[in-house]
Structure formats: C-alpha cells, structure tokens
Amino acid sequence: MDNNKPNPFEIAQRQLDEAAAILKLDPAVHELLRWPLRELHVTLPVRMDDGITKIFHGFRVQYNDARGPTKGGLRFHPEETIDTVRALAAWMTWKTAVVDIPLGGAKGGVICNPKEMSAGELERLSRAYIRQVGRIIGLEKDVPAPDVYTTPQIMAWMVDEFSFMQGYNEFGVITGKPLALGGSAGRGDATARGGIFTLREAGKVLGIDLKGATTAVQGYGNAGSFGHKLGEELLGLKIVAVSDSRGGIYSSQGLDYGKVMAFKQETGSVVGFPGTDKLTNEELLELDVTVLMPSALENVITEANAANIRAKISVELANGPTTPEADRILHDRGVYVIPDFLCNAGGVTVSYFEMVQNAYDYYWDEDLVHERLDRKMTTAFHAVHKMAQERGVHNRLAAYLVAVNRVAGCGLGSSRWAEGGGPHLNPGPSLRGGGPFSGGEGGRGSPPRPLLLSAGRRGEGGEYQKQFHIRGCADAPSVSTPLSRFPQMLVSRQKNDARTAIRCTSDLRSLSAVVAISDFGAADPAAYARGDLSARHYHL
C-alpha cells in the first residue's frame, strides 16, 4: 500500500473505537470487534491465452458472524490489498447490522487488472479462486457477491465451479447472479437505488426540495451510473457533472443519462462528451452543488479538501470515501453526510433478498423487491438520523452506534467466544431456575438483544443434526422439520413460541446456520417469558 495514502483498515478501527467509547463496550468485546475472525490468503496459478502461467494472489476475509453467515463482495483490482479487504469486511459487518438483516460481514479480493484480461482468462481466474476458497464459503457460512470489476457473468462462473465441487447445484452460495441461475430481480441497480431512497429521506428531514437540485457524481461504475439514472428518474435531480477514472465533465445545463451512458459505452469514458467542460475528479468534488455522490474508491474526501466541499448533502455510494478527520470538518460545516455503510446498503439488502428467495425457491417480481428495499432503507435511515439527533454526533458515528450495538448484543461475551467458538454454537441458558428477568441466577434484569436461534450438533448414526435453540430456552421440546423449509417457516408472519426449539436432521457438513430475532419487546419482559416473539428479520 502507498504509504502516503490513509490505511483503510486503520480508519475502520478508529471509527469503531469512537463508537465503542460512547457505548462503553466491554474491553474484550471491543477488541474482538477490531479484528477479523478469520482470513484466507490464496495463490492462484492461471494459464493465460499466450500459454504462460501467471500467478495471482487473492484474499477472503470473514470479519464477524455473530448475526449470521458472513456476506460481502469480491473485487478484482490491480491495487487490491489485504488491509483494504479487511476494512471492507468490517464495514460489511456494520452495513448488514445497520439495515437489520441477519448476516455478518466479509469481503474478498484478487490482485489483477481485469481490463487487461480476456474473457477466457477471467473465467479461469474466477474458477481458480473458488477452488481455493470453496471450503470456507456456502449458504450457511459465507456468501460472496459482485463488487469492483466483478460482474454477474463472473458470479455465474463461480457458482458453476462451486456446484461442480459439491456434485449438485447450489445457486445460493453466491448472490448477484444472472436471473437464470437464481438471481434476484432488482439486484443490478440496488446499491444506487438504496442510496437514492436515503437521499429522498434526507431531503425531507432537511427541508430541501430535491427536484432540480444540482448534483455531481464522482465515479461512473455501477453505483455512480445508476445514481445518475435513478436520481433523474425518481427524484428529478439535475446532474451537472460526472466523472470516471480518466476524468470528469461538467455542464450547467445538465447531463442526460441515456446520452452520457451511450457515449461512455462507445468510447470507454465520459471524457469528451459533446458540449461539456472537462474537469478533474478533485475539481468535481469541490463544485457548488446541492448533492455530491462520491461513487468511486476510498479516501477521496480528506482533511486536505474537506473544507472545500460545498455540497449540502454527501451521498456516499462508494465504500470509505471520507476519512475520520474529514467527517468532523464536514459535520462542523453543516454538510449532511449519508454514510457509506448506510447509503450503499441497498446492494447487500437485495442480496439478502436473493438468499431468501433461493432458500425457499420462490421468486419475487421487481416491484416487490423495490418496495421491500425501500422499506428497509427508509427504516435504517431514520434509525441513524434519530441516533445522531439524540446523541449530538455526526451521521457516520450515529450509524456505528446503531450497528455496533446490534452486533455487540449477540452474546459476544459468552464463554463460547472466550473458548474460540461463537454465539451460533452456544445454546444459552435455560429459563428454568430463574430466567433472564427474574433477578435470580443467570439473570441480569434485561433481555438479550438480538435473540438467536442457534445451531448445535449431535453425531447419532453418523448423521449431522442441526439443533436450533432459542437462546434462553435450550430445554424446550423439539419439532422435526426439513432443513430446507426452515427459512420458509420464518417467512410466515407467525409468532415463534419461546418454548419451541426446532431440530433438523441433515447430512450437510456446515453447522453455522444462525437466524437472528431482534427487538422482541425489550420493555416487556413478561412478553418474552410468554414467548411472544416475532421473527421480524424474515418478515419481508
């Protein structure tokens, strides 16, 4: 990594440290959350088209799985580093928590330049990567997805290779797939669409009319280009500047999405679009506009240029575009930042929807995906905005407070964590002999949040059994059901009885399935004791 550039993982740790101090986290929990639970470094020999074998290096980082299987994209980039991947995996952990979906955080990367590789070389690289990391991924372990310079086609190659390794099709192992392989409608523009939904809500709370609001978009990949398109279509934004890796363009009259995209597809860049002025990416960030959309890479708004940012709202479609020092400067100057792991969480939210659809083999139309994404993003935005107002902190710190509180509430202080296990292997205490609200042994007078259905194992007759316990109810009677139907059961809008544990027998090797149930009435301990719980994570 360039020593002159901020280290993204150090930034992620500093952001966590600030939230942990406010939340007064247990020191052990705080230290646990500062580091990835596990990471895999791989070396990938790939035969190139000219017959020479080239060696590539890649990573998969699984940061935290307290709330469920880890989830995160896979990047192909010539400047990829392990610290970048670690930071992105950490941010994925907070991202899934802030939008309240039952997943953890992960990220992957391969050091390569896909722009210089043929389709055949990319396919061989993609399959080689899955052959190396296949042992640690799966629907109940870790589910990759597209990211920088990876596409649905690359995801299709990876799914095919993984399925070949298993001996059967397992489409749910990767999201962002083509529709024909179990992809979800609405996934392509989900990152930008989620960001546009949060921008809409920001306009409401700030009293800013966004119709015709001048907007600059830095970065014209998936997130930036769809930010341009949907900003025009859904909010009536006036996009006056866009840029890509080669530079930017500006027109006070506005830039039509269809025409700009057609030009980029024809020429490879937005630079040179007729009737526009050329500008640099750095100049674009400092334009006098209402809305700024940083949609490229990390650390573009820093202590050096934050005082020059003139936008009223910064919509962070990119991951990590703003350093901690810049955050404080922007906050002091009244710039309303919609932080990255809230703003761009639409992608992982629809990926979660894809996992749910794969699990019960029923697929939704695009309008339903958009409706449910809107609901998730709107709820998450107002949770963060409310936290910021109550605590008097900037929005990124507020988002951390919401997310870290949810992750830290998953029993991270349990003995299993201390022994190197995880909350998904801990059936928790029994309600007998003084429950968690009785004030007796084992109780502290407040409910655990979120409640977990936890997986265990018994080796009877050589079979693996998945024992799903409701935390606090390990002694409950059990009911058998096919494992494949378990997610579908939770989709139903029925209450889960606190006295019911669900035992499923399967020959699957993975035993890490976790389903989180949160916000079950913390103010009403009696409701918890009665089992009046709602599986809200699957109420879609």
XYZ file of N, CA, C and O in Angstrom, residues 12 16 33 63 89-99 105 341 399-400 403-404 407-408:
92
model
N -11.069 2.146 9.684
C -12.214 1.370 10.172
C -12.091 1.105 11.666
O -13.087 1.177 12.412
N -14.580 2.482 14.741
C -15.143 1.587 15.754
C -14.768 2.047 17.152
O -15.603 2.048 18.064
N -14.081 -7.036 18.188
C -14.688 -6.394 17.027
C -13.695 -5.575 16.207
O -14.026 -5.145 15.103
N -15.160 -11.266 8.617
C -14.884 -10.370 9.737
C -15.630 -10.754 11.006
O -15.046 -10.837 12.077
N -14.535 -5.648 4.812
C -15.238 -6.700 5.555
C -15.806 -6.157 6.854
O -16.924 -6.511 7.269
N -15.041 -5.286 7.527
C -15.559 -4.652 8.747
C -16.779 -3.807 8.429
O -17.812 -3.881 9.114
N -16.692 -2.998 7.377
C -17.819 -2.134 7.010
C -19.035 -2.959 6.589
O -20.172 -2.552 6.822
N -18.797 -4.136 5.992
C -19.932 -5.015 5.671
C -20.609 -5.514 6.935
O -21.836 -5.679 6.970
N -19.830 -5.771 7.984
C -20.413 -6.193 9.261
C -21.363 -5.129 9.792
O -22.483 -5.424 10.225
N -20.914 -3.871 9.750
C -21.768 -2.785 10.247
C -22.918 -2.505 9.275
O -24.014 -2.121 9.691
N -22.674 -2.719 7.997
C -23.713 -2.463 6.986
C -24.906 -3.402 7.160
O -26.057 -2.969 7.157
N -24.630 -4.707 7.307
C -25.737 -5.647 7.481
C -26.475 -5.387 8.792
O -27.687 -5.589 8.877
N -25.727 -4.924 9.811
C -26.363 -4.640 11.093
C -27.218 -3.382 11.033
O -28.309 -3.335 11.611
N -26.744 -2.343 10.351
C -27.475 -1.081 10.365
C -28.793 -1.191 9.607
O -29.772 -0.514 9.944
N -28.863 -2.069 8.582
C -30.140 -2.281 7.891
C -30.895 -3.464 8.483
O -31.953 -3.847 7.980
N -20.337 -9.916 8.207
C -19.608 -9.186 7.184
C -18.385 -9.925 6.686
O -17.663 -10.560 7.467
N -21.889 2.940 4.789
C -22.461 1.630 5.092
C -23.960 1.681 5.398
O -24.601 0.645 5.550
N -24.428 5.961 12.824
C -24.619 4.663 12.168
C -23.807 3.582 12.872
O -24.270 2.449 13.044
N -22.592 3.924 13.285
C -21.785 2.977 14.058
C -22.465 2.620 15.374
O -22.478 1.451 15.790
N -25.233 0.161 14.584
C -24.763 -1.138 14.108
C -23.968 -1.901 15.162
O -24.202 -3.094 15.386
N -23.009 -1.222 15.798
C -22.159 -1.910 16.776
C -22.990 -2.400 17.954
O -22.757 -3.496 18.483
N -24.539 -5.689 16.867
C -23.590 -6.801 16.799
C -23.128 -7.198 18.200
O -23.081 -8.386 18.531
N -22.803 -6.209 19.017
C -22.314 -6.500 20.362
C -23.390 -7.129 21.240
O -23.076 -7.766 22.252
